[in-house]
PDB file of C-alpha atoms in Angstrom:
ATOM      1  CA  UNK M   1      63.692  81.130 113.270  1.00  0.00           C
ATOM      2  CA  UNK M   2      65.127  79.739 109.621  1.00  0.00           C
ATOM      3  CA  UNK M   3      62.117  77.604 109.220  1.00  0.00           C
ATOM      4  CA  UNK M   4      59.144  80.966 110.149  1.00  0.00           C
ATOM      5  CA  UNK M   5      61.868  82.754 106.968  1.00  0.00           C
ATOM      6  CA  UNK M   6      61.853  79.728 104.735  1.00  0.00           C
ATOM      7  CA  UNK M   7      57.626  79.938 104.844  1.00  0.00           C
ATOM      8  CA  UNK M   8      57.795  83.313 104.420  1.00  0.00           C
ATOM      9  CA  UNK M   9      59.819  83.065 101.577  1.00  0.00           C
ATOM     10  CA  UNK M  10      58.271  80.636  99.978  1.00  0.00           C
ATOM     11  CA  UNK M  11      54.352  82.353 100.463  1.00  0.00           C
ATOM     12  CA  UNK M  12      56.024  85.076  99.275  1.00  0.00           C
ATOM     13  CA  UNK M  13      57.069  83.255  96.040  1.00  0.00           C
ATOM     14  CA  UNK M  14      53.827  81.723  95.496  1.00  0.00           C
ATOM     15  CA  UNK M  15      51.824  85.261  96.155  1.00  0.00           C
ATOM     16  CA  UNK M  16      53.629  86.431  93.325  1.00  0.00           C
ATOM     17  CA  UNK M  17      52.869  83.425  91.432  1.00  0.00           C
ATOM     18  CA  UNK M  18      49.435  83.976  92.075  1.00  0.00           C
ATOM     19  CA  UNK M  19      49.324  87.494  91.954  1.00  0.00           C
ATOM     20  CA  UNK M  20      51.098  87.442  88.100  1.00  0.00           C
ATOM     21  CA  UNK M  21      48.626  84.302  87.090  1.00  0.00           C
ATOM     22  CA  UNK M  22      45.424  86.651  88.029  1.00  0.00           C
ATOM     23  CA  UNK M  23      47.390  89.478  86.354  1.00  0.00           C
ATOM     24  CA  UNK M  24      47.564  87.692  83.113  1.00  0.00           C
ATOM     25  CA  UNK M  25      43.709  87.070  83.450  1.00  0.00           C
ATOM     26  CA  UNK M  26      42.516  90.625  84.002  1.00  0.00           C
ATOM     27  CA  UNK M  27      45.126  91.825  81.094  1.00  0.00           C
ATOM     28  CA  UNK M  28      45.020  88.309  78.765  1.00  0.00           C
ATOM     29  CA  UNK M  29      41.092  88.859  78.446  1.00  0.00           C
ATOM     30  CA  UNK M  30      41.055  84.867  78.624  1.00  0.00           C
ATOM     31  CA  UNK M  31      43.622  84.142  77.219  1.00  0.00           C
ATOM     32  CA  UNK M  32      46.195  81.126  77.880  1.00  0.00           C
ATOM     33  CA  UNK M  33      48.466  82.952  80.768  1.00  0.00           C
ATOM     34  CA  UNK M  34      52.192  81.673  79.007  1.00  0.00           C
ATOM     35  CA  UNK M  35      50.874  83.020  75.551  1.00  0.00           C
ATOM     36  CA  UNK M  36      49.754  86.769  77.916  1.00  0.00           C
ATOM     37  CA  UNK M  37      53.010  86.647  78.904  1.00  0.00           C
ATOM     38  CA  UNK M  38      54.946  86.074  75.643  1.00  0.00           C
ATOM     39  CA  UNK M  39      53.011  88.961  74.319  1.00  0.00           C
ATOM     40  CA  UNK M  40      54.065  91.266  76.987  1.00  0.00           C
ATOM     41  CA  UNK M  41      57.177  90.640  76.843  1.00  0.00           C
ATOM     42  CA  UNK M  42      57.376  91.482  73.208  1.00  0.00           C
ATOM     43  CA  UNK M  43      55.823  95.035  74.029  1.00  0.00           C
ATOM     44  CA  UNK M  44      57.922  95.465  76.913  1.00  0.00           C
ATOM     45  CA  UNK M  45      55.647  95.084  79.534  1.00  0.00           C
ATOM     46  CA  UNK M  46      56.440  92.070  81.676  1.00  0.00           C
ATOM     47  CA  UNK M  47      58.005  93.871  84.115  1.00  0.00           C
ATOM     48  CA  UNK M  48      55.266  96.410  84.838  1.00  0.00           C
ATOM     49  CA  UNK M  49      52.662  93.085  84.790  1.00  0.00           C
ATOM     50  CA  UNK M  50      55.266  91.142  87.415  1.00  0.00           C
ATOM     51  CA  UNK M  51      55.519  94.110  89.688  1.00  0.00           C
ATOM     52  CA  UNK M  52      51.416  93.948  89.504  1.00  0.00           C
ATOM     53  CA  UNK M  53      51.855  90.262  90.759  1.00  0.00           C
ATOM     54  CA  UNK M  54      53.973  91.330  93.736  1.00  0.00           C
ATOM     55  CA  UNK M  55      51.165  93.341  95.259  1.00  0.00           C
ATOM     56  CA  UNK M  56      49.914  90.380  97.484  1.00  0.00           C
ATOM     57  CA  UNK M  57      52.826  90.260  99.170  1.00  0.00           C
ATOM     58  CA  UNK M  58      52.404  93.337 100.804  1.00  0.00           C
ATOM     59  CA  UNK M  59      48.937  92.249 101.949  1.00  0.00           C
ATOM     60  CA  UNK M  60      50.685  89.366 103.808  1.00  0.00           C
ATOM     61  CA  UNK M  61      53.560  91.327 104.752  1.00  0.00           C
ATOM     62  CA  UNK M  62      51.023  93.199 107.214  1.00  0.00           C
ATOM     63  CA  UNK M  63      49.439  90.444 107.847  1.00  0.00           C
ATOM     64  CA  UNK M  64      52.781  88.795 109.267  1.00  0.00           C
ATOM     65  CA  UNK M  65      53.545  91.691 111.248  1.00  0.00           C
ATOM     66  CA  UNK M  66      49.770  91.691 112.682  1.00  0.00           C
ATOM     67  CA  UNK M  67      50.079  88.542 114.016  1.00  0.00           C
ATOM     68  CA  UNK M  68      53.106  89.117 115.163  1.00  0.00           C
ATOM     69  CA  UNK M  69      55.532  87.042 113.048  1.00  0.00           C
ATOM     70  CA  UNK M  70      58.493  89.440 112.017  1.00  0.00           C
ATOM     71  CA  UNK M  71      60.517  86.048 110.757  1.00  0.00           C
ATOM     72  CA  UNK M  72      57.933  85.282 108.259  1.00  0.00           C
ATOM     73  CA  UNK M  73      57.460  88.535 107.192  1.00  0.00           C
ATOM     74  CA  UNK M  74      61.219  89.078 106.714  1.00  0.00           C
ATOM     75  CA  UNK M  75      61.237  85.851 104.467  1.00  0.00           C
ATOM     76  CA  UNK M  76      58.232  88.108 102.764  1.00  0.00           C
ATOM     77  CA  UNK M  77      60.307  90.819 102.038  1.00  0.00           C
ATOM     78  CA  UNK M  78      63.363  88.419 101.130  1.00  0.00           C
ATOM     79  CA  UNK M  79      61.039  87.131  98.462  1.00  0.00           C
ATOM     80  CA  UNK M  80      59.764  90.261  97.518  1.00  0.00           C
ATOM     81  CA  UNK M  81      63.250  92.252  97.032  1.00  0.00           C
ATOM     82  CA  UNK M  82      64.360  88.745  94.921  1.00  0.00           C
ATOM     83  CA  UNK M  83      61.104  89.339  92.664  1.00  0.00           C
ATOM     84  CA  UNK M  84      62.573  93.102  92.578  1.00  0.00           C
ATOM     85  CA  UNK M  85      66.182  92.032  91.245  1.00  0.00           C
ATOM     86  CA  UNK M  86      64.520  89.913  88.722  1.00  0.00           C
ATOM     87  CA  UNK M  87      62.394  92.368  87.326  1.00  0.00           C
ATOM     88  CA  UNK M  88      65.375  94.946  87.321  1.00  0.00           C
ATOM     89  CA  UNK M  89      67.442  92.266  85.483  1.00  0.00           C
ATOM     90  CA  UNK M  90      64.288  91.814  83.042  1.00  0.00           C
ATOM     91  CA  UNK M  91      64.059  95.157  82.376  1.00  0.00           C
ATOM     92  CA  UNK M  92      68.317  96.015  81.787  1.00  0.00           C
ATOM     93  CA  UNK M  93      68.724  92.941  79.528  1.00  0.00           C
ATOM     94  CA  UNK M  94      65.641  92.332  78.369  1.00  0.00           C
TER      95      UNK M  94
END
């Protein structure tokens, strides 16, 4: 049970990963993905671009509970609310 939460987690880490790198090439118009991201943080948009790189997690969120794996799609949503508190912490302090 730990371990099908652990790989959810951690796919749900690295669709945000994924999700934010293909962000920064649709927005960066081909430009290197750190320097995309320095530049939207400076206009205040890095939040709005990470919460655009959390979308594939709800793709595989459904796709957990399709085939029937809650645990891994609770470790999704564990991964998901923990890319939520980061943005929110982004956003306040930022």
């Amino acid at each position: 049970m730990n371990k099908d939460i652990i790989i959810g987690f951690l796919v749900g880490i690295i669709a945000t990963f994924i999700g934010l790198l293909i962000t920064t090439l649709i927005f960066g118009n081909g430009d290197n993905w750190l320097l995309v991201l320095k530049q939207s943080a400076q206009r205040s948009i890095l939040t709005k671009m990470i919460s655009l790189g959390a979308l594939p997690n709800l793709a595989i969120f459904f796709f957990f509970l399709r085939k029937k794996k809650d645990n891994r799609a609770q470790g999704v949503l564990i991964a998901t609310m923990l890319v939520f508190i980061i943005t929110m912490i982004i956003k306040f302090f930022n």
